[in-house]
Amino acid sequence: MKKATMILDRDFSIGQIDPRIYGSFIEHLGRAVYGGIYEPDHPTADKNGFRRDVMEMVRKLDVPVVRYPGGNFVSGFNWEDSVGPRETRPKRLDLAWFTTETNEVGLHEFADWCAEAKTQMMYAVNLGSRGPDAARNIVEYANHPGGSYWSDMRIRNGRKDPFGIKLWCLGNEMDGPWQMCHRTAYDYGSVAREAAKMMKWVDPSIEVVACGSSNTHMPTFGTWEYQMLTECYDQIDYVSLHQYYGNPTNDTPGFLARSMDMDSFIKTVVSICDAVGGSKHSKKKINLSFDEWNVWYHSNEQDKEIWKQDKWNRALPLLEDIYNFEDALLVGAMLITFLRNADRVKVACLAQLVNVIAPIMTRNGGGVWAQTIYWPLMHASKYGRGTALRPLVKSPTYDCADFEQVPYVDATAVLGDDGSVTVFAVNRSMDEDIELAADLRAFGDLKIAEHIVLHHDDVKAVNTEANPENVAPGKGNGGTMDGGHMSVVLGKLSWNVIRLVKA
Ligand code: AHR
């Protein structure tokens, strides 16, 4: 049997994990809101029209932050449309997704949903068709205690206490020509600087995220970050990264290696942030918000057909990727990548949460079920809190079309505040089980409390409403522990969570 080795030491750490790396995203897109979290006629709907069955599944993910209300949607959105009496809210054409936005769910309703879901809202302002003035007004509306035009309007609209939104996105994907009112890096950097300045004058306690590149294939990737940051370095707190991967050529080994691209994306953006900081002789460090990431490709053709037949309708079933088992493995490897970069990645949002490229699926009037990718997110969110350890991992490797020396075993570990250690590992091998031998002597007497495994013999296996547990976690073989040396067999093509507690 092939063997991978891992050495861990409590003093050899990457840093404290910011729980916000287990964030997610709800955009006014497709059936994310209408038919997803909100369906007033559904048998499980609460008094506000939110589906309780969906809420239950969201809560199990323990998502600390949810980005809202877009996405591409936000670049044409008037936030004022989403507050005040529902019957007076306008219906607007959404030019991002060619649907009609009814504004039935707006800021107040979504804040109620967040409170129920035990999460924090991360709010994106429109720096496309709007600008710094609208941005500072919504900060005043949401966060100012009262006694001003916008904060008093919030109070009249039924919300005495401020929403207290702490994290704000300065627009969305402004480097992309598909974006409403796409800007150059210089233009965007200046607008982001002025918006951030004014927003923070209204509420100095907020943090803001400036738009980085929409993906690594953007022709402006690199120069965008440098030029944009040169304009707004002193005013912002985070740079965003977005990245989606697909497997349209059905090359599973190549697809599973894509997390290496994500790792180099992160390291490149960190270098650029530090280079701009250096050029400004600044002591300030800019960290990263990877606020859109996932697999996304299954639904592309279907969406073209939907738009051919049904443009401008409400809640079109767009971006409804049905995730298979190999997608879950890549999502697991991407979560491992965040943990390995926990010193600089402070926020990450799986895009998205319900129905739209989502871990949770619903049927209108019907059931709710977990897609394959739900499981690695849930495991990481539940067990991946504390200190990210810096493991020394040696694994046999393979080569594929875009990458050389891809480790078969992608693994990392987290030291919990209670002294427990959790190892997360993906075995990328299509045909071989691999032994993971870990040296854990530095942690004293540990025993294996649990070995969770996600595996299916068919990489294309999916979950459906009728068969929701087709791809679901089970028990691994457990492994052995001897004098601080752990040995666990990672089955071929598997996501593994090995939880070690004091013996
Ligand atoms: O998450 C779906 C879309 O992907 C978002 O609206 C946009 O920001 C990105 O291109």
PDB file of N, CA and C in Angstrom, residues 353-445:
ATOM      1  N   LEU A 353     -25.745  29.242  -0.958  1.00  0.00           N
ATOM      2  CA  LEU A 353     -26.210  28.420   0.167  1.00  0.00           C
ATOM      3  C   LEU A 353     -27.407  27.527  -0.161  1.00  0.00           C
ATOM      4  N   VAL A 354     -28.379  28.082  -0.890  1.00  0.00           N
ATOM      5  CA  VAL A 354     -29.598  27.302  -1.171  1.00  0.00           C
ATOM      6  C   VAL A 354     -29.952  27.408  -2.659  1.00  0.00           C
ATOM      7  N   ASN A 355     -30.116  26.261  -3.301  1.00  0.00           N
ATOM      8  CA  ASN A 355     -30.572  26.092  -4.692  1.00  0.00           C
ATOM      9  C   ASN A 355     -29.608  26.613  -5.765  1.00  0.00           C
ATOM     10  N   VAL A 356     -29.031  27.786  -5.575  1.00  0.00           N
ATOM     11  CA  VAL A 356     -28.134  28.370  -6.581  1.00  0.00           C
ATOM     12  C   VAL A 356     -26.710  27.910  -6.274  1.00  0.00           C
ATOM     13  N   ILE A 357     -26.145  27.042  -7.134  1.00  0.00           N
ATOM     14  CA  ILE A 357     -24.822  26.429  -6.883  1.00  0.00           C
ATOM     15  C   ILE A 357     -24.629  26.219  -5.374  1.00  0.00           C
ATOM     16  N   ALA A 358     -25.449  25.329  -4.848  1.00  0.00           N
ATOM     17  CA  ALA A 358     -25.635  25.313  -3.397  1.00  0.00           C
ATOM     18  C   ALA A 358     -25.519  23.930  -2.764  1.00  0.00           C
ATOM     19  N   PRO A 359     -25.102  23.911  -1.488  1.00  0.00           N
ATOM     20  CA  PRO A 359     -25.091  22.641  -0.763  1.00  0.00           C
ATOM     21  C   PRO A 359     -26.484  22.168  -0.354  1.00  0.00           C
ATOM     22  N   ILE A 360     -27.461  23.104  -0.325  1.00  0.00           N
ATOM     23  CA  ILE A 360     -28.828  22.749   0.100  1.00  0.00           C
ATOM     24  C   ILE A 360     -29.780  22.957  -1.067  1.00  0.00           C
ATOM     25  N   MET A 361     -30.584  21.934  -1.378  1.00  0.00           N
ATOM     26  CA  MET A 361     -31.551  22.029  -2.484  1.00  0.00           C
ATOM     27  C   MET A 361     -32.962  21.900  -1.940  1.00  0.00           C
ATOM     28  N   THR A 362     -33.889  22.584  -2.628  1.00  0.00           N
ATOM     29  CA  THR A 362     -35.292  22.459  -2.247  1.00  0.00           C
ATOM     30  C   THR A 362     -36.137  22.210  -3.500  1.00  0.00           C
ATOM     31  N   ARG A 363     -37.345  21.697  -3.272  1.00  0.00           N
ATOM     32  CA  ARG A 363     -38.377  21.696  -4.317  1.00  0.00           C
ATOM     33  C   ARG A 363     -39.465  22.630  -3.829  1.00  0.00           C
ATOM     34  N   ASN A 364     -39.950  23.496  -4.726  1.00  0.00           N
ATOM     35  CA  ASN A 364     -41.034  24.397  -4.329  1.00  0.00           C
ATOM     36  C   ASN A 364     -42.204  23.561  -3.834  1.00  0.00           C
ATOM     37  N   GLY A 365     -42.658  23.835  -2.643  1.00  0.00           N
ATOM     38  CA  GLY A 365     -43.766  23.063  -2.073  1.00  0.00           C
ATOM     39  C   GLY A 365     -43.354  21.691  -1.581  1.00  0.00           C
ATOM     40  N   GLY A 366     -42.102  21.326  -1.791  1.00  0.00           N
ATOM     41  CA  GLY A 366     -41.666  19.959  -1.467  1.00  0.00           C
ATOM     42  C   GLY A 366     -40.540  19.924  -0.456  1.00  0.00           C
ATOM     43  N   GLY A 367     -39.655  18.963  -0.648  1.00  0.00           N
ATOM     44  CA  GLY A 367     -38.637  18.672   0.362  1.00  0.00           C
ATOM     45  C   GLY A 367     -37.383  19.506   0.246  1.00  0.00           C
ATOM     46  N   VAL A 368     -36.460  19.211   1.166  1.00  0.00           N
ATOM     47  CA  VAL A 368     -35.143  19.834   1.185  1.00  0.00           C
ATOM     48  C   VAL A 368     -34.131  18.710   1.369  1.00  0.00           C
ATOM     49  N   TRP A 369     -32.993  18.815   0.729  1.00  0.00           N
ATOM     50  CA  TRP A 369     -31.984  17.767   0.902  1.00  0.00           C
ATOM     51  C   TRP A 369     -30.578  18.330   0.748  1.00  0.00           C
ATOM     52  N   ALA A 370     -29.615  17.562   1.281  1.00  0.00           N
ATOM     53  CA  ALA A 370     -28.206  17.970   1.245  1.00  0.00           C
ATOM     54  C   ALA A 370     -27.562  17.459  -0.024  1.00  0.00           C
ATOM     55  N   GLN A 371     -26.921  18.355  -0.748  1.00  0.00           N
ATOM     56  CA  GLN A 371     -26.118  17.905  -1.881  1.00  0.00           C
ATOM     57  C   GLN A 371     -24.801  17.320  -1.343  1.00  0.00           C
ATOM     58  N   THR A 372     -24.044  16.680  -2.222  1.00  0.00           N
ATOM     59  CA  THR A 372     -22.793  16.024  -1.778  1.00  0.00           C
ATOM     60  C   THR A 372     -21.852  17.009  -1.089  1.00  0.00           C
ATOM     61  N   ILE A 373     -21.808  18.267  -1.605  1.00  0.00           N
ATOM     62  CA  ILE A 373     -20.826  19.233  -1.081  1.00  0.00           C
ATOM     63  C   ILE A 373     -21.197  19.759   0.313  1.00  0.00           C
ATOM     64  N   TYR A 374     -22.406  19.466   0.745  1.00  0.00           N
ATOM     65  CA  TYR A 374     -22.840  19.894   2.084  1.00  0.00           C
ATOM     66  C   TYR A 374     -21.905  19.303   3.152  1.00  0.00           C
ATOM     67  N   TRP A 375     -21.492  18.051   2.919  1.00  0.00           N
ATOM     68  CA  TRP A 375     -20.825  17.317   3.998  1.00  0.00           C
ATOM     69  C   TRP A 375     -19.441  17.844   4.337  1.00  0.00           C
ATOM     70  N   PRO A 376     -18.536  18.037   3.355  1.00  0.00           N
ATOM     71  CA  PRO A 376     -17.228  18.581   3.771  1.00  0.00           C
ATOM     72  C   PRO A 376     -17.346  19.957   4.417  1.00  0.00           C
ATOM     73  N   LEU A 377     -18.285  20.785   3.945  1.00  0.00           N
ATOM     74  CA  LEU A 377     -18.445  22.112   4.566  1.00  0.00           C
ATOM     75  C   LEU A 377     -18.894  21.947   6.020  1.00  0.00           C
ATOM     76  N   MET A 378     -19.855  21.055   6.232  1.00  0.00           N
ATOM     77  CA  MET A 378     -20.351  20.863   7.594  1.00  0.00           C
ATOM     78  C   MET A 378     -19.238  20.343   8.516  1.00  0.00           C
ATOM     79  N   HIS A 379     -18.469  19.375   8.009  1.00  0.00           N
ATOM     80  CA  HIS A 379     -17.404  18.809   8.865  1.00  0.00           C
ATOM     81  C   HIS A 379     -16.352  19.861   9.199  1.00  0.00           C
ATOM     82  N   ALA A 380     -15.967  20.661   8.190  1.00  0.00           N
ATOM     83  CA  ALA A 380     -14.907  21.653   8.423  1.00  0.00           C
ATOM     84  C   ALA A 380     -15.411  22.721   9.390  1.00  0.00           C
ATOM     85  N   SER A 381     -16.665  23.149   9.187  1.00  0.00           N
ATOM     86  CA  SER A 381     -17.219  24.190  10.049  1.00  0.00           C
ATOM     87  C   SER A 381     -17.343  23.694  11.496  1.00  0.00           C
ATOM     88  N   LYS A 382     -17.680  22.418  11.644  1.00  0.00           N
ATOM     89  CA  LYS A 382     -17.901  21.864  12.977  1.00  0.00           C
ATOM     90  C   LYS A 382     -16.588  21.558  13.699  1.00  0.00           C
ATOM     91  N   TYR A 383     -15.640  20.971  12.965  1.00  0.00           N
ATOM     92  CA  TYR A 383     -14.421  20.495  13.630  1.00  0.00           C
ATOM     93  C   TYR A 383     -13.179  21.329  13.309  1.00  0.00           C
ATOM     94  N   GLY A 384     -13.298  22.263  12.371  1.00  0.00           N
ATOM     95  CA  GLY A 384     -12.111  23.011  11.928  1.00  0.00           C
ATOM     96  C   GLY A 384     -11.992  24.363  12.600  1.00  0.00           C
ATOM     97  N   ARG A 385     -12.163  24.419  13.898  1.00  0.00           N
ATOM     98  CA  ARG A 385     -12.056  25.698  14.609  1.00  0.00           C
ATOM     99  C   ARG A 385     -10.960  25.596  15.666  1.00  0.00           C
ATOM    100  N   GLY A 386     -10.215  26.659  15.792  1.00  0.00           N
ATOM    101  CA  GLY A 386      -9.094  26.673  16.735  1.00  0.00           C
ATOM    102  C   GLY A 386      -7.853  27.192  16.038  1.00  0.00           C
ATOM    103  N   THR A 387      -6.768  26.413  16.148  1.00  0.00           N
ATOM    104  CA  THR A 387      -5.496  26.838  15.546  1.00  0.00           C
ATOM    105  C   THR A 387      -5.194  25.951  14.339  1.00  0.00           C
ATOM    106  N   ALA A 388      -4.903  26.592  13.216  1.00  0.00           N
ATOM    107  CA  ALA A 388      -4.503  25.822  12.036  1.00  0.00           C
ATOM    108  C   ALA A 388      -3.053  25.417  12.219  1.00  0.00           C
ATOM    109  N   LEU A 389      -2.794  24.115  12.221  1.00  0.00           N
ATOM    110  CA  LEU A 389      -1.421  23.631  12.375  1.00  0.00           C
ATOM    111  C   LEU A 389      -0.718  23.642  11.019  1.00  0.00           C
ATOM    112  N   ARG A 390       0.609  23.723  11.085  1.00  0.00           N
ATOM    113  CA  ARG A 390       1.408  23.708   9.846  1.00  0.00           C
ATOM    114  C   ARG A 390       2.024  22.317   9.725  1.00  0.00           C
ATOM    115  N   PRO A 391       1.325  21.388   9.069  1.00  0.00           N
ATOM    116  CA  PRO A 391       1.828  20.016   9.058  1.00  0.00           C
ATOM    117  C   PRO A 391       2.931  19.834   8.014  1.00  0.00           C
ATOM    118  N   LEU A 392       3.819  18.910   8.308  1.00  0.00           N
ATOM    119  CA  LEU A 392       4.792  18.512   7.283  1.00  0.00           C
ATOM    120  C   LEU A 392       4.235  17.232   6.663  1.00  0.00           C
ATOM    121  N   VAL A 393       3.738  17.341   5.426  1.00  0.00           N
ATOM    122  CA  VAL A 393       3.095  16.185   4.781  1.00  0.00           C
ATOM    123  C   VAL A 393       3.951  15.730   3.611  1.00  0.00           C
ATOM    124  N   LYS A 394       4.198  14.427   3.570  1.00  0.00           N
ATOM    125  CA  LYS A 394       4.873  13.874   2.388  1.00  0.00           C
ATOM    126  C   LYS A 394       3.942  12.836   1.798  1.00  0.00           C
ATOM    127  N   SER A 395       3.666  12.982   0.517  1.00  0.00           N
ATOM    128  CA  SER A 395       2.725  12.064  -0.128  1.00  0.00           C
ATOM    129  C   SER A 395       3.262  11.673  -1.487  1.00  0.00           C
ATOM    130  N   PRO A 396       2.978  10.446  -1.926  1.00  0.00           N
ATOM    131  CA  PRO A 396       3.269  10.141  -3.332  1.00  0.00           C
ATOM    132  C   PRO A 396       2.457  11.082  -4.229  1.00  0.00           C
ATOM    133  N   THR A 397       2.940  11.327  -5.425  1.00  0.00           N
ATOM    134  CA  THR A 397       2.311  12.336  -6.281  1.00  0.00           C
ATOM    135  C   THR A 397       1.941  11.781  -7.662  1.00  0.00           C
ATOM    136  N   TYR A 398       1.182  12.564  -8.411  1.00  0.00           N
ATOM    137  CA  TYR A 398       0.891  12.246  -9.823  1.00  0.00           C
ATOM    138  C   TYR A 398       0.951  13.524 -10.644  1.00  0.00           C
ATOM    139  N   ASP A 399       1.065  13.368 -11.939  1.00  0.00           N
ATOM    140  CA  ASP A 399       1.039  14.514 -12.851  1.00  0.00           C
ATOM    141  C   ASP A 399      -0.274  14.487 -13.628  1.00  0.00           C
ATOM    142  N   CYS A 400      -0.781  15.662 -13.971  1.00  0.00           N
ATOM    143  CA  CYS A 400      -1.973  15.730 -14.827  1.00  0.00           C
ATOM    144  C   CYS A 400      -1.779  16.893 -15.801  1.00  0.00           C
ATOM    145  N   ALA A 401      -2.781  17.158 -16.622  1.00  0.00           N
ATOM    146  CA  ALA A 401      -2.612  18.119 -17.711  1.00  0.00           C
ATOM    147  C   ALA A 401      -2.089  19.475 -17.215  1.00  0.00           C
ATOM    148  N   ASP A 402      -2.653  20.005 -16.152  1.00  0.00           N
ATOM    149  CA  ASP A 402      -2.289  21.364 -15.738  1.00  0.00           C
ATOM    150  C   ASP A 402      -1.340  21.449 -14.553  1.00  0.00           C
ATOM    151  N   PHE A 403      -1.110  20.331 -13.885  1.00  0.00           N
ATOM    152  CA  PHE A 403      -0.275  20.395 -12.677  1.00  0.00           C
ATOM    153  C   PHE A 403       0.693  19.218 -12.640  1.00  0.00           C
ATOM    154  N   GLU A 404       1.867  19.488 -12.058  1.00  0.00           N
ATOM    155  CA  GLU A 404       2.831  18.412 -11.830  1.00  0.00           C
ATOM    156  C   GLU A 404       2.927  18.164 -10.337  1.00  0.00           C
ATOM    157  N   GLN A 405       3.273  16.928 -10.008  1.00  0.00           N
ATOM    158  CA  GLN A 405       3.509  16.553  -8.606  1.00  0.00           C
ATOM    159  C   GLN A 405       2.330  16.918  -7.686  1.00  0.00           C
ATOM    160  N   VAL A 406       1.171  16.463  -8.103  1.00  0.00           N
ATOM    161  CA  VAL A 406      -0.028  16.661  -7.279  1.00  0.00           C
ATOM    162  C   VAL A 406      -0.001  15.598  -6.177  1.00  0.00           C
ATOM    163  N   PRO A 407      -0.001  15.991  -4.894  1.00  0.00           N
ATOM    164  CA  PRO A 407       0.000  14.966  -3.846  1.00  0.00           C
ATOM    165  C   PRO A 407      -1.302  14.151  -3.892  1.00  0.00           C
ATOM    166  N   TYR A 408      -1.162  12.830  -3.841  1.00  0.00           N
ATOM    167  CA  TYR A 408      -2.394  12.016  -3.765  1.00  0.00           C
ATOM    168  C   TYR A 408      -3.143  12.353  -2.481  1.00  0.00           C
ATOM    169  N   VAL A 409      -2.366  12.521  -1.408  1.00  0.00           N
ATOM    170  CA  VAL A 409      -3.008  12.840  -0.130  1.00  0.00           C
ATOM    171  C   VAL A 409      -2.841  14.331   0.152  1.00  0.00           C
ATOM    172  N   ASP A 410      -3.981  15.005   0.234  1.00  0.00           N
ATOM    173  CA  ASP A 410      -4.003  16.425   0.581  1.00  0.00           C
ATOM    174  C   ASP A 410      -4.525  16.473   2.015  1.00  0.00           C
ATOM    175  N   ALA A 411      -3.684  16.945   2.934  1.00  0.00           N
ATOM    176  CA  ALA A 411      -4.093  16.844   4.340  1.00  0.00           C
ATOM    177  C   ALA A 411      -3.620  18.036   5.157  1.00  0.00           C
ATOM    178  N   THR A 412      -4.382  18.334   6.189  1.00  0.00           N
ATOM    179  CA  THR A 412      -3.967  19.352   7.154  1.00  0.00           C
ATOM    180  C   THR A 412      -4.594  19.028   8.502  1.00  0.00           C
ATOM    181  N   ALA A 413      -4.297  19.851   9.512  1.00  0.00           N
ATOM    182  CA  ALA A 413      -4.808  19.532  10.851  1.00  0.00           C
ATOM    183  C   ALA A 413      -5.089  20.799  11.638  1.00  0.00           C
ATOM    184  N   VAL A 414      -6.022  20.646  12.581  1.00  0.00           N
ATOM    185  CA  VAL A 414      -6.464  21.771  13.415  1.00  0.00           C
ATOM    186  C   VAL A 414      -6.361  21.361  14.879  1.00  0.00           C
ATOM    187  N   LEU A 415      -5.790  22.262  15.693  1.00  0.00           N
ATOM    188  CA  LEU A 415      -5.738  22.036  17.138  1.00  0.00           C
ATOM    189  C   LEU A 415      -6.899  22.781  17.771  1.00  0.00           C
ATOM    190  N   GLY A 416      -7.818  22.047  18.369  1.00  0.00           N
ATOM    191  CA  GLY A 416      -8.986  22.678  19.000  1.00  0.00           C
ATOM    192  C   GLY A 416      -8.608  23.323  20.330  1.00  0.00           C
ATOM    193  N   ASP A 417      -9.424  24.267  20.774  1.00  0.00           N
ATOM    194  CA  ASP A 417      -9.143  24.934  22.056  1.00  0.00           C
ATOM    195  C   ASP A 417      -9.200  23.943  23.221  1.00  0.00           C
ATOM    196  N   ASP A 418      -9.896  22.820  23.034  1.00  0.00           N
ATOM    197  CA  ASP A 418      -9.993  21.805  24.086  1.00  0.00           C
ATOM    198  C   ASP A 418      -8.847  20.795  24.037  1.00  0.00           C
ATOM    199  N   GLY A 419      -7.852  21.042  23.193  1.00  0.00           N
ATOM    200  CA  GLY A 419      -6.710  20.133  23.113  1.00  0.00           C
ATOM    201  C   GLY A 419      -6.891  19.003  22.115  1.00  0.00           C
ATOM    202  N   SER A 420      -8.071  18.919  21.498  1.00  0.00           N
ATOM    203  CA  SER A 420      -8.286  17.875  20.488  1.00  0.00           C
ATOM    204  C   SER A 420      -7.545  18.246  19.202  1.00  0.00           C
ATOM    205  N   VAL A 421      -7.252  17.242  18.399  1.00  0.00           N
ATOM    206  CA  VAL A 421      -6.628  17.484  17.092  1.00  0.00           C
ATOM    207  C   VAL A 421      -7.528  16.839  16.046  1.00  0.00           C
ATOM    208  N   THR A 422      -7.819  17.577  14.974  1.00  0.00           N
ATOM    209  CA  THR A 422      -8.614  17.003  13.884  1.00  0.00           C
ATOM    210  C   THR A 422      -7.799  17.052  12.600  1.00  0.00           C
ATOM    211  N   VAL A 423      -7.694  15.893  11.968  1.00  0.00           N
ATOM    212  CA  VAL A 423      -6.980  15.811  10.689  1.00  0.00           C
ATOM    213  C   VAL A 423      -8.028  15.751   9.583  1.00  0.00           C
ATOM    214  N   PHE A 424      -7.875  16.623   8.577  1.00  0.00           N
ATOM    215  CA  PHE A 424      -8.731  16.587   7.382  1.00  0.00           C
ATOM    216  C   PHE A 424      -7.875  16.078   6.230  1.00  0.00           C
ATOM    217  N   ALA A 425      -8.364  15.103   5.491  1.00  0.00           N
ATOM    218  CA  ALA A 425      -7.534  14.553   4.408  1.00  0.00           C
ATOM    219  C   ALA A 425      -8.396  14.087   3.238  1.00  0.00           C
ATOM    220  N   VAL A 426      -7.915  14.399   2.025  1.00  0.00           N
ATOM    221  CA  VAL A 426      -8.537  13.876   0.811  1.00  0.00           C
ATOM    222  C   VAL A 426      -7.539  12.922   0.172  1.00  0.00           C
ATOM    223  N   ASN A 427      -7.992  11.719  -0.185  1.00  0.00           N
ATOM    224  CA  ASN A 427      -7.174  10.829  -1.016  1.00  0.00           C
ATOM    225  C   ASN A 427      -7.656  11.003  -2.453  1.00  0.00           C
ATOM    226  N   ARG A 428      -6.785  11.594  -3.292  1.00  0.00           N
ATOM    227  CA  ARG A 428      -7.173  11.861  -4.683  1.00  0.00           C
ATOM    228  C   ARG A 428      -6.983  10.646  -5.596  1.00  0.00           C
ATOM    229  N   SER A 429      -6.426   9.575  -5.076  1.00  0.00           N
ATOM    230  CA  SER A 429      -6.143   8.432  -5.961  1.00  0.00           C
ATOM    231  C   SER A 429      -7.439   7.768  -6.428  1.00  0.00           C
ATOM    232  N   MET A 430      -7.508   7.513  -7.738  1.00  0.00           N
ATOM    233  CA  MET A 430      -8.690   6.876  -8.338  1.00  0.00           C
ATOM    234  C   MET A 430      -8.753   5.397  -7.984  1.00  0.00           C
ATOM    235  N   ASP A 431      -7.579   4.784  -7.718  1.00  0.00           N
ATOM    236  CA  ASP A 431      -7.622   3.322  -7.594  1.00  0.00           C
ATOM    237  C   ASP A 431      -6.880   2.734  -6.407  1.00  0.00           C
ATOM    238  N   GLU A 432      -6.288   3.592  -5.549  1.00  0.00           N
ATOM    239  CA  GLU A 432      -5.527   2.975  -4.450  1.00  0.00           C
ATOM    240  C   GLU A 432      -5.852   3.585  -3.098  1.00  0.00           C
ATOM    241  N   ASP A 433      -6.046   2.713  -2.108  1.00  0.00           N
ATOM    242  CA  ASP A 433      -6.097   3.173  -0.723  1.00  0.00           C
ATOM    243  C   ASP A 433      -4.672   3.592  -0.349  1.00  0.00           C
ATOM    244  N   ILE A 434      -4.553   4.578   0.537  1.00  0.00           N
ATOM    245  CA  ILE A 434      -3.218   5.029   0.951  1.00  0.00           C
ATOM    246  C   ILE A 434      -3.187   5.130   2.467  1.00  0.00           C
ATOM    247  N   GLU A 435      -2.094   4.629   3.072  1.00  0.00           N
ATOM    248  CA  GLU A 435      -1.964   4.749   4.527  1.00  0.00           C
ATOM    249  C   GLU A 435      -1.478   6.162   4.869  1.00  0.00           C
ATOM    250  N   LEU A 436      -2.124   6.793   5.845  1.00  0.00           N
ATOM    251  CA  LEU A 436      -1.624   8.061   6.377  1.00  0.00           C
ATOM    252  C   LEU A 436      -1.013   7.761   7.745  1.00  0.00           C
ATOM    253  N   ALA A 437       0.313   7.962   7.846  1.00  0.00           N
ATOM    254  CA  ALA A 437       1.018   7.729   9.111  1.00  0.00           C
ATOM    255  C   ALA A 437       1.376   9.089   9.693  1.00  0.00           C
ATOM    256  N   ALA A 438       0.815   9.404  10.868  1.00  0.00           N
ATOM    257  CA  ALA A 438       1.029  10.738  11.429  1.00  0.00           C
ATOM    258  C   ALA A 438       1.762  10.658  12.769  1.00  0.00           C
ATOM    259  N   ASP A 439       2.732  11.548  12.922  1.00  0.00           N
ATOM    260  CA  ASP A 439       3.483  11.653  14.176  1.00  0.00           C
ATOM    261  C   ASP A 439       2.817  12.728  15.028  1.00  0.00           C
ATOM    262  N   LEU A 440       2.172  12.287  16.104  1.00  0.00           N
ATOM    263  CA  LEU A 440       1.411  13.203  16.973  1.00  0.00           C
ATOM    264  C   LEU A 440       1.972  13.221  18.386  1.00  0.00           C
ATOM    265  N   ARG A 441       3.251  12.845  18.520  1.00  0.00           N
ATOM    266  CA  ARG A 441       3.814  12.688  19.869  1.00  0.00           C
ATOM    267  C   ARG A 441       3.787  13.991  20.665  1.00  0.00           C
ATOM    268  N   ALA A 442       3.827  15.131  19.958  1.00  0.00           N
ATOM    269  CA  ALA A 442       3.881  16.425  20.647  1.00  0.00           C
ATOM    270  C   ALA A 442       2.598  16.738  21.423  1.00  0.00           C
ATOM    271  N   PHE A 443       1.538  15.984  21.179  1.00  0.00           N
ATOM    272  CA  PHE A 443       0.235  16.334  21.776  1.00  0.00           C
ATOM    273  C   PHE A 443      -0.122  15.465  22.981  1.00  0.00           C
ATOM    274  N   GLY A 444       0.832  14.658  23.462  1.00  0.00           N
ATOM    275  CA  GLY A 444       0.546  13.807  24.611  1.00  0.00           C
ATOM    276  C   GLY A 444      -0.317  12.619  24.214  1.00  0.00           C
ATOM    277  N   ASP A 445      -1.070  12.147  25.196  1.00  0.00           N
ATOM    278  CA  ASP A 445      -1.822  10.913  24.980  1.00  0.00           C
ATOM    279  C   ASP A 445      -3.141  11.166  24.249  1.00  0.00           C
TER     280      ASP A 445
END
